[in-house]
Short mmCIF file of C-alpha atoms in Angstrom, two decimals:
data_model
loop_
_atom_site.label_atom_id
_atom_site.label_comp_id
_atom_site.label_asym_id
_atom_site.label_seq_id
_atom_site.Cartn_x
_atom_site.Cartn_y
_atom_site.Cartn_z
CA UNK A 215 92.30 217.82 31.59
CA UNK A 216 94.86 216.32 34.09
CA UNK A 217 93.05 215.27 37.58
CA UNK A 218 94.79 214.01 40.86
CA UNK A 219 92.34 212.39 42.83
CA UNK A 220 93.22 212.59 46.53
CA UNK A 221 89.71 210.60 47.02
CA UNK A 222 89.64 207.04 46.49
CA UNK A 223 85.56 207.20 45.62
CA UNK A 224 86.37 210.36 43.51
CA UNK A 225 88.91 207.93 41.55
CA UNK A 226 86.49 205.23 41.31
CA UNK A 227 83.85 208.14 39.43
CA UNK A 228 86.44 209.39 37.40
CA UNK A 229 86.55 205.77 35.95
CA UNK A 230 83.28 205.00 35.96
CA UNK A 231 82.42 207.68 33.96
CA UNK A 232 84.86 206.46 31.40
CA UNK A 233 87.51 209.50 31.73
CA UNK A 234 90.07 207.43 33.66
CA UNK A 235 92.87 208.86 31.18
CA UNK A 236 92.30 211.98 32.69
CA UNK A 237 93.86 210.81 35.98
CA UNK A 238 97.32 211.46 36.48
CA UNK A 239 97.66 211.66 40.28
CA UNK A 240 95.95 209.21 43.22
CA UNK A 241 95.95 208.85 46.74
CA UNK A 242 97.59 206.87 48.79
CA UNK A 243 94.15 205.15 49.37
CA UNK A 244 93.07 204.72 45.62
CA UNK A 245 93.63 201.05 44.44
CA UNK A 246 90.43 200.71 42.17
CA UNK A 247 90.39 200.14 39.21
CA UNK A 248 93.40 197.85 39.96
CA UNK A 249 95.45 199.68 37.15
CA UNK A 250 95.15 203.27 39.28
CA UNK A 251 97.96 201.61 41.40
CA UNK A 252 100.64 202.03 38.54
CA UNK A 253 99.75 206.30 39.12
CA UNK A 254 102.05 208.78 41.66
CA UNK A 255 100.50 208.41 44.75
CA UNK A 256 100.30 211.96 45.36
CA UNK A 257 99.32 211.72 49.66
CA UNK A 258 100.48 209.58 52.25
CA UNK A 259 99.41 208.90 55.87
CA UNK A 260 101.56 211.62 58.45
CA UNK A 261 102.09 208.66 60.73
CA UNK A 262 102.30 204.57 60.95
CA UNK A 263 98.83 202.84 60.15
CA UNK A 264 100.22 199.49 60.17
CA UNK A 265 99.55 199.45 63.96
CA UNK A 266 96.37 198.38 65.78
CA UNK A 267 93.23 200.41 65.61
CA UNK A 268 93.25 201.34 69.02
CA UNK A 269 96.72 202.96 68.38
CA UNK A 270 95.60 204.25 65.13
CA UNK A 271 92.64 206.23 67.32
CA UNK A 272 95.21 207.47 70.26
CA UNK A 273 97.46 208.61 67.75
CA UNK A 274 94.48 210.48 65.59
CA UNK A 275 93.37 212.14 69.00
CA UNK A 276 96.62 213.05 69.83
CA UNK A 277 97.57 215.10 66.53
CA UNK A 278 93.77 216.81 66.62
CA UNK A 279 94.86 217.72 70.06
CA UNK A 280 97.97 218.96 69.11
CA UNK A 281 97.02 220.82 65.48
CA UNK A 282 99.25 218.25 64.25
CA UNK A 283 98.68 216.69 60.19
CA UNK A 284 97.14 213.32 59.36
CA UNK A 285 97.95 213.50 55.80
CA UNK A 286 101.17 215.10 54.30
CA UNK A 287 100.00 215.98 50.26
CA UNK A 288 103.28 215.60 48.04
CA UNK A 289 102.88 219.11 46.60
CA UNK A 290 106.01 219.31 44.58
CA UNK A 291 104.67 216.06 42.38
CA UNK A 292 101.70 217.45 41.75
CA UNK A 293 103.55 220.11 40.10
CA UNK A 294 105.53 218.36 38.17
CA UNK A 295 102.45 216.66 37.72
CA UNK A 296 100.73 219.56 36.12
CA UNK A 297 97.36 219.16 37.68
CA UNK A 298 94.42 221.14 36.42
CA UNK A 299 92.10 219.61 38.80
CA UNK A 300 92.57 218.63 42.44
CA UNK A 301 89.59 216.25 43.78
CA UNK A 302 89.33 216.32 47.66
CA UNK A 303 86.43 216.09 50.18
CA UNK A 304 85.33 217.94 52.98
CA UNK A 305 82.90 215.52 55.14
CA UNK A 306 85.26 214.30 57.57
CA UNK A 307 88.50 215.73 58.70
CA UNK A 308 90.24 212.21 59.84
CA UNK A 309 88.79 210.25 56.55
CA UNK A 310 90.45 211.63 54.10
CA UNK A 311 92.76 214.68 52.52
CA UNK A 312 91.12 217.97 52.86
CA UNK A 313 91.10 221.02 51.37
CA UNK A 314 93.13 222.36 54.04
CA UNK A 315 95.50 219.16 53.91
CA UNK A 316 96.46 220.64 50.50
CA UNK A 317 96.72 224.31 51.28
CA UNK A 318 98.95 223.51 54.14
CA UNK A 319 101.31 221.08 52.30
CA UNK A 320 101.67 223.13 48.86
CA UNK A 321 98.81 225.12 48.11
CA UNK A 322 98.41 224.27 44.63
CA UNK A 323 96.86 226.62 42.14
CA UNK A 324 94.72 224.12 40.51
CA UNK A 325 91.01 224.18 40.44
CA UNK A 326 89.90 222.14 43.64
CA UNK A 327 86.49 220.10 44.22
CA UNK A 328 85.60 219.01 47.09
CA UNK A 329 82.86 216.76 48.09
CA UNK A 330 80.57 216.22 51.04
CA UNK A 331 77.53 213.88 50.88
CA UNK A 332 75.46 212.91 54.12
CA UNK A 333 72.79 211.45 51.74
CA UNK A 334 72.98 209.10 49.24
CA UNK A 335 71.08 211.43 47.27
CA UNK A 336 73.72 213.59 47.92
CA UNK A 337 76.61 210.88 46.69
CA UNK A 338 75.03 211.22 43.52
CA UNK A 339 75.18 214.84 43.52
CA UNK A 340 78.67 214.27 43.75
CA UNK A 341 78.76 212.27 41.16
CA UNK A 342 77.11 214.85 38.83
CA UNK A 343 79.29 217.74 40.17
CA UNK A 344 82.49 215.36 38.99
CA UNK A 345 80.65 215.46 35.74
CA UNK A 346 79.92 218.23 35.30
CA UNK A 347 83.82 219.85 35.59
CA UNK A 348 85.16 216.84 33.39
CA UNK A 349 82.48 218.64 30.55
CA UNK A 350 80.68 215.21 30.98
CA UNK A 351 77.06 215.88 31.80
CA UNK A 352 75.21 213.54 29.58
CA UNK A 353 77.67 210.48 30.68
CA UNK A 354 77.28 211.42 34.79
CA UNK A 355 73.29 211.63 34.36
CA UNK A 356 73.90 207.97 32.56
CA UNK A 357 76.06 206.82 35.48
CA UNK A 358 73.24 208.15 38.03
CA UNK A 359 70.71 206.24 36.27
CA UNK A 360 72.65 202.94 36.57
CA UNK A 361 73.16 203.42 40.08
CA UNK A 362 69.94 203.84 40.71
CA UNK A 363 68.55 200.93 38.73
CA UNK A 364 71.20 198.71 40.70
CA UNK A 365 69.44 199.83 44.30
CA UNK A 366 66.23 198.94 42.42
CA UNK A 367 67.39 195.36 41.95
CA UNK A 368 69.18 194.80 45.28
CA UNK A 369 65.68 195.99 47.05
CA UNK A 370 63.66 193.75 45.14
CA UNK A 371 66.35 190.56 45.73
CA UNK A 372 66.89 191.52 49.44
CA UNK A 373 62.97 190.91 49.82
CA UNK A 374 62.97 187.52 49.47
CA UNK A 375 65.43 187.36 52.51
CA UNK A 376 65.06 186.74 56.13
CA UNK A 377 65.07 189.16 58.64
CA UNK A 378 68.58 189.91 59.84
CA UNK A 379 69.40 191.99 63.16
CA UNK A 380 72.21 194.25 61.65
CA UNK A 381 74.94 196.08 63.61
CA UNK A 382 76.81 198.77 61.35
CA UNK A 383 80.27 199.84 62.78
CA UNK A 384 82.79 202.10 61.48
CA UNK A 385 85.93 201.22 63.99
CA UNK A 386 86.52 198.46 66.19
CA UNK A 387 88.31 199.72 68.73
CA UNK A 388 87.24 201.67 70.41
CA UNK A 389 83.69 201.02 69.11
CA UNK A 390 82.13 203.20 66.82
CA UNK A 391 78.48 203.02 65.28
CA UNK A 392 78.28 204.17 61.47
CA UNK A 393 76.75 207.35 61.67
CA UNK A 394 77.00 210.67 59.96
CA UNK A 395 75.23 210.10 55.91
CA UNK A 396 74.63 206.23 56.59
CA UNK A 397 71.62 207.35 58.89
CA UNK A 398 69.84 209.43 56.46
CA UNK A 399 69.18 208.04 53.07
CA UNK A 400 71.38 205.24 53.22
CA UNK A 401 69.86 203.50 56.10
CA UNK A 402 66.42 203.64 54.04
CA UNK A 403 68.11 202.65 50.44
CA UNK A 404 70.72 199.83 51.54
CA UNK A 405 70.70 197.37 54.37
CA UNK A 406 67.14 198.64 54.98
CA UNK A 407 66.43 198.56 51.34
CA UNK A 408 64.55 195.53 52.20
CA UNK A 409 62.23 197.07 53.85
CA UNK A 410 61.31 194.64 57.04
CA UNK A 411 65.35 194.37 57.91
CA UNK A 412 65.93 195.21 61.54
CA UNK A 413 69.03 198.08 62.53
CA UNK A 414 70.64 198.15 65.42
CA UNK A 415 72.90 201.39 66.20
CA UNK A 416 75.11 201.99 69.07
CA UNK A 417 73.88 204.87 70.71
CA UNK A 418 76.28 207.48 69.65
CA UNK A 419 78.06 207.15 66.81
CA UNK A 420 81.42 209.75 65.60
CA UNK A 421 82.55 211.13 62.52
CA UNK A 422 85.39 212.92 64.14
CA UNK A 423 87.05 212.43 67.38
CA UNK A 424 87.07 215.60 69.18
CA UNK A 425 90.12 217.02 71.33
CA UNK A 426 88.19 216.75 74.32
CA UNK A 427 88.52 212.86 74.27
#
């Protein structure tokens, strides 16, 4: 099978669950393993993110205002690439390439996955869904159960810890609170993993900035 990941976690799976040969196509975003860098970067940003993250946010709002891309997907290389599987996601519009980033820029007749997780029970659904179209059941279960154990050992270090006050943010300017899967599961299963840490959230918190501001 020949994958392009336009997902960097999707690449970091792939590898994890020992297929990394498969890959044959990245995003621009994907730089781990280290070695992924040496693949055709198969996406690129549709504007400058080398500026400030205030700009960066003006210039997001601006395009969802105006219907305008944030991602162009290099459809002609993944042709020539010969993909047989396209690995997106469809939680957040501004995150990462989409679905619809792909139809619009080539709409490649490869097999697309997309994932979505608001849980971290739901990350490693994702996890088992990569698995599970790479014909690699038994090693995604395997991976699942690692993961798992891992949490299980960072809960029972983080106990012997103080008790931080912790403030998550996604973006620093303007301000945004992490919100949208970190406060479901993942609030309960990492930073409050120890289970007397203190959260503090800003109010409201975005996933994607909406035309109206």
């Amino acid at each position: 099978m020949r994958i392009v990941s336009l997902l960097a976690s999707a690449t970091e799976i792939v590898c994890a669950l020992g297929a990394g040969e498969m890959l044959v196509g990245r995003s621009h975003e994907c730089d781990n393993p280290e070695w992924v860098r040496r693949l055709p970067a198969c996406s690129e940003p549709a504007f400058d993110v080398s500026v400030s993250s205030g700009e960066i946010d003006r210039e997001v709002r601006r395009r969802i205002r105006a219907g305008e891309p944030l991602y162009h997907v290099r459809g002609e290389l993944i042709r020539e690439l010969r993909a047989d599987l396209l690995i997106t996601q469809s939680h957040c519009e501004v995150c990462a390439v989409t679905p619809g980033d792909v139809e619009r820029s080539c709409g490649h007749g490869a097999r697309q996955l997309s994932l979505s997780a608001i849980s971290l029970e739901e990350i490693f659904e994702g996890m088992l869904r990569i698995a599970q179209h790479l014909g690699l059941d038994e090693r995604g279960k395997g991976l699942v159960g690692r993961e798992r154990q891992r949490l299980d050992m960072i809960q029972a270090k983080a106990a012997r810890f103080g008790r931080p006050t912790v403030v998550m943010l996604e973006w620093t300017d303007p301000l945004f609170a992490m919100g949208s899967w970190w406060r479901s599961r993942m609030a309960n299963s990492c930073l409050a993993i120890k289970a007397n840490t203190r959260l503090l959230f800003l109010p409201t918190s975005f996933a994607t900035p909406t035309p109206s501001t």
